[in-house]
GROMACS .gro file of C-alpha atoms in nm:
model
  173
    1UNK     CA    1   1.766  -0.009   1.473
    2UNK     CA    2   1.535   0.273   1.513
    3UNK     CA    3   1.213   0.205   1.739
    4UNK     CA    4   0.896   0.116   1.487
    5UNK     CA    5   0.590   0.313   1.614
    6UNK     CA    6   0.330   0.073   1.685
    7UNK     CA    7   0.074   0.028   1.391
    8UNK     CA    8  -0.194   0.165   1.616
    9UNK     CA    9  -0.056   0.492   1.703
   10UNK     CA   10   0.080   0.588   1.331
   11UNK     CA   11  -0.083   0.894   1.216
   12UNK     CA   12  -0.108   0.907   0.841
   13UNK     CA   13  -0.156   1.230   0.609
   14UNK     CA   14  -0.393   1.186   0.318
   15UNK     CA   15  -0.266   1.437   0.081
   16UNK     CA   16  -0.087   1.240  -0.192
   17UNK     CA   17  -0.151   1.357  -0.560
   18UNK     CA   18  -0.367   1.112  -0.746
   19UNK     CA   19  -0.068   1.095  -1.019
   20UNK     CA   20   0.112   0.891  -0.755
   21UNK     CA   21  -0.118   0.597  -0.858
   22UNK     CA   22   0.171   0.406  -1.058
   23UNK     CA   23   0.455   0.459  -0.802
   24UNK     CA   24   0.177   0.311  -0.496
   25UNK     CA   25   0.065   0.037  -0.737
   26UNK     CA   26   0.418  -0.091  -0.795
   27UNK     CA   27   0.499  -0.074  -0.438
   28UNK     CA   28   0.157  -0.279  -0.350
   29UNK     CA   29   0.291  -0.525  -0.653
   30UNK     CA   30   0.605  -0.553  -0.500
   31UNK     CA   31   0.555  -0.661  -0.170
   32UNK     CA   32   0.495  -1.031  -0.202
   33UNK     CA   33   0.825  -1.016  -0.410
   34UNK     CA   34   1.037  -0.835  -0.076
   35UNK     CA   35   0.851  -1.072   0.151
   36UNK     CA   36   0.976  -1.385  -0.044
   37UNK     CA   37   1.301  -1.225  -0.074
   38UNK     CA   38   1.320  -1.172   0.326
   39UNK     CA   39   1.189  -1.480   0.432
   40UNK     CA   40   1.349  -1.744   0.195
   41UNK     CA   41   1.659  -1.773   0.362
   42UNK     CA   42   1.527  -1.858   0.725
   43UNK     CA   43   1.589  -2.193   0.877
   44UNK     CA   44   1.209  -2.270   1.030
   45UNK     CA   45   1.330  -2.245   1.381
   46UNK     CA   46   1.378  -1.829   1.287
   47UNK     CA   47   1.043  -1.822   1.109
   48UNK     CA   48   0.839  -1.970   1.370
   49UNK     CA   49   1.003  -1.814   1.699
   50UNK     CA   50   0.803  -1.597   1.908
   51UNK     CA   51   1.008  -1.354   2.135
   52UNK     CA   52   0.781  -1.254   2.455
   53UNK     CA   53   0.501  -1.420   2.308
   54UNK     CA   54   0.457  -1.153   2.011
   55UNK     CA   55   0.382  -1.294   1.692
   56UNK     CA   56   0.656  -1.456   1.480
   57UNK     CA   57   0.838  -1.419   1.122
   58UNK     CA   58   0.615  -1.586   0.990
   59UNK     CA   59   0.257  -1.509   1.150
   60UNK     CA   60   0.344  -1.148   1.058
   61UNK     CA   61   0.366  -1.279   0.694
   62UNK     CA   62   0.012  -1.434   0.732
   63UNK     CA   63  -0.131  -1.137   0.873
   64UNK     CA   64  -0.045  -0.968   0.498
   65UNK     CA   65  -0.224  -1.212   0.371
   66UNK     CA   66  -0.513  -1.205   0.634
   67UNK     CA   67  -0.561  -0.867   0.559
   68UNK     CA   68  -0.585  -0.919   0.171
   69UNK     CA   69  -0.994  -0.956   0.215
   70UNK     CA   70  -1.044  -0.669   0.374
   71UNK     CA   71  -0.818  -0.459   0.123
   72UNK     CA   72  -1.041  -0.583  -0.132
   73UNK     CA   73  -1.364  -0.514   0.015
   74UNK     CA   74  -1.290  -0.169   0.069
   75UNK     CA   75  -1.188  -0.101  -0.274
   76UNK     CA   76  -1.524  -0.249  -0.367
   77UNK     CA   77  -1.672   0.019  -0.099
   78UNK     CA   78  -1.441   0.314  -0.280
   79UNK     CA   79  -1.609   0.220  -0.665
   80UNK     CA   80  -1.941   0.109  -0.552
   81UNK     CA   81  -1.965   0.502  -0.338
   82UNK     CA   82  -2.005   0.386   0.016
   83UNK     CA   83  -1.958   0.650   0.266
   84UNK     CA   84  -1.793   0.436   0.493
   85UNK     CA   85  -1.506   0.160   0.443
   86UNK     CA   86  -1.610  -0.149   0.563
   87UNK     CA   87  -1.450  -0.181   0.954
   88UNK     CA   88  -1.135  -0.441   0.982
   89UNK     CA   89  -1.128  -0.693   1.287
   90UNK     CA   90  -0.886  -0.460   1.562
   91UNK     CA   91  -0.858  -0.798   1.755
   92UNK     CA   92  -0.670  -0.956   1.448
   93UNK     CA   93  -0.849  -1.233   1.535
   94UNK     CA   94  -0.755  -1.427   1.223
   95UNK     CA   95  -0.433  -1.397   1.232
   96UNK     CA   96  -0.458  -1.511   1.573
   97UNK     CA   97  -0.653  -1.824   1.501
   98UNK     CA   98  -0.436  -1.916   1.114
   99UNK     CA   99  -0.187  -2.095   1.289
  100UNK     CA  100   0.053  -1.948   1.055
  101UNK     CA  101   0.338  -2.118   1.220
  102UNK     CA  102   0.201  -2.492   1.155
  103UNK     CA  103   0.204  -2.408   0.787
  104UNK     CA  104   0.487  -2.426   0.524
  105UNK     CA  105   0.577  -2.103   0.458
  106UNK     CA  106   0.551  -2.152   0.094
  107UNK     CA  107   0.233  -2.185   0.159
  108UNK     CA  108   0.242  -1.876   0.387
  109UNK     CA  109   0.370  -1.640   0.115
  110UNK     CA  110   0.206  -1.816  -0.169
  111UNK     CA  111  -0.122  -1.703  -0.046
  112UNK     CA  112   0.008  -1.353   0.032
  113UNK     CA  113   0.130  -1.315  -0.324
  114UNK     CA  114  -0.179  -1.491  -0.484
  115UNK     CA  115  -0.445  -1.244  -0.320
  116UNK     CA  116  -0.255  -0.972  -0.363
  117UNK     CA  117  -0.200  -1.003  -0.744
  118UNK     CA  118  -0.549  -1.012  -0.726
  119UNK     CA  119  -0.573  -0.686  -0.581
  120UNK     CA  120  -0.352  -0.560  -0.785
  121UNK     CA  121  -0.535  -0.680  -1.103
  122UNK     CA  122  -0.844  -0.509  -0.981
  123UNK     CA  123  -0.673  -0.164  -0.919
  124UNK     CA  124  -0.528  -0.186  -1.273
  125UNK     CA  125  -0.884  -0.223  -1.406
  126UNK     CA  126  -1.007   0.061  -1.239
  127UNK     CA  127  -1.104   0.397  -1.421
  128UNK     CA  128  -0.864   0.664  -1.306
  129UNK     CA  129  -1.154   0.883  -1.122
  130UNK     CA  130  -1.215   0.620  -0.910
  131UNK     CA  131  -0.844   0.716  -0.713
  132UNK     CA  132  -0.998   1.028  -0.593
  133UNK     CA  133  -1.372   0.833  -0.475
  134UNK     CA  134  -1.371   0.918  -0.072
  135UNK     CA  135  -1.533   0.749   0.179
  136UNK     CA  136  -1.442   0.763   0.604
  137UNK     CA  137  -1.189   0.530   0.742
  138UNK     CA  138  -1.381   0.405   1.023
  139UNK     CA  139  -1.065   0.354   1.278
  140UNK     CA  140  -0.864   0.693   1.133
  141UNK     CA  141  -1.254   0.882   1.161
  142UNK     CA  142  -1.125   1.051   0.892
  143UNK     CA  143  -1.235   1.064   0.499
  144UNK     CA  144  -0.961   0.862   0.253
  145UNK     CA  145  -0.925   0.850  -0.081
  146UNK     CA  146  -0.844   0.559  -0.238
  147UNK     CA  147  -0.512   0.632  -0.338
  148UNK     CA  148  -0.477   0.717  -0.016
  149UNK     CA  149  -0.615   0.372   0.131
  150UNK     CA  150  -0.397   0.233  -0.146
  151UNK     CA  151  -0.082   0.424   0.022
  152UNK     CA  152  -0.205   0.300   0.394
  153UNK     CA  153  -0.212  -0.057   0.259
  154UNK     CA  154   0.167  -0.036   0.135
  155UNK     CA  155   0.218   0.134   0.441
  156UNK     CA  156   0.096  -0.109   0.626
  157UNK     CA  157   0.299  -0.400   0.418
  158UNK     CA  158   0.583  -0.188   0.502
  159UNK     CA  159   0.548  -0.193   0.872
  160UNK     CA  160   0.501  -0.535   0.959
  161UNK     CA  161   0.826  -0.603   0.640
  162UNK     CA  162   1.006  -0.367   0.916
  163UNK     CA  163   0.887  -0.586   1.228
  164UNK     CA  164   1.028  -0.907   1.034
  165UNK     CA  165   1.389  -0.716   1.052
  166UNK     CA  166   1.340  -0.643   1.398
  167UNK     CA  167   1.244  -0.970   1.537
  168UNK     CA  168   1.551  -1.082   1.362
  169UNK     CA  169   1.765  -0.831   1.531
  170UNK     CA  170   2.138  -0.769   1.435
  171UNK     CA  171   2.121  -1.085   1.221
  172UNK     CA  172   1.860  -0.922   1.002
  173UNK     CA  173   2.074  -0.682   0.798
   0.00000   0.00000   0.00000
């Protein structure tokens, strides 16, 4: 498998057409759905095992849902004209302190795909104009749009979906 670039050093272009808004919205719906689909067939022992102390299966499905909060505040801070989106915990330190593994990872992903539904609800609600609203990504220094923080968030689903198949190594296909 190809080497994932850690989340940290990704460098992200924020030039996606505002039409893009149903194809970003499906993948943002869809995630729970691929995370279910990955995780579901995992004895616990795999979901719970954490190679050289990193986090494991199934702590990188509670940091989705950790994050869920902050994607939601920030879309508040998009239609509500902030000039600055609200700045995320770098520490991850609730991820850290979730015990993620101690929990049934129904409950895990059931959480996930609860606040994220909820996301989704709210970015169907919106008024189109609001997908072009910008405000400055406080870690990126760099003005987003909120398709574009909409993109970063399915992005960032996307990365840590990737990390599950690599913690699971040539089993993982």
């Amino acid at each position: 498998m190809a080497t994932l670039i850690p989340w940290f050093e990704r460098v992200f272009r924020f030039d996606v057409p505002d039409a893009v808004f149903p194809n970003v919205l499906e993948r943002l719906r869809g995630a729970p759905a691929r995370l279910e689909e990955r995780l579901g067939p995992l004895s616990r022992e795999v979901l719970v095992r954490k190679p050289d102390g990193t986090w494991s299966i199934q702590e990188n499905a509670g940091h989705l849902a950790d994050l869920e909060p902050l994607w939601a505040a920030r879309v508040q801070d998009f239609v509500q004209g902030h000039e600055r989106l609200q700045v995320a915990d770098l520490t991850n330190r609730r991820t850290h302190e979730a015990h993620h593994n101690e929990a049934p990872v129904a409950a895990v992903l059931g959480t996930f795909r609860s606040a994220r539904q909820a996301l989704v609800r709210t970015l169907q609600g919106l008024d189109p104009t609001a997908f072009s609203k910008t405000a400055l990504h406080p870690r990126l220094g760099t003005p987003m749009r909120l398709i574009d923080h909409m993109l970063f968030v399915a992005e960032h689903d996307d990365h840590h979906l990737a990390r599950i198949t690599q913690l699971l190594g040539a089993d993982g296909l």
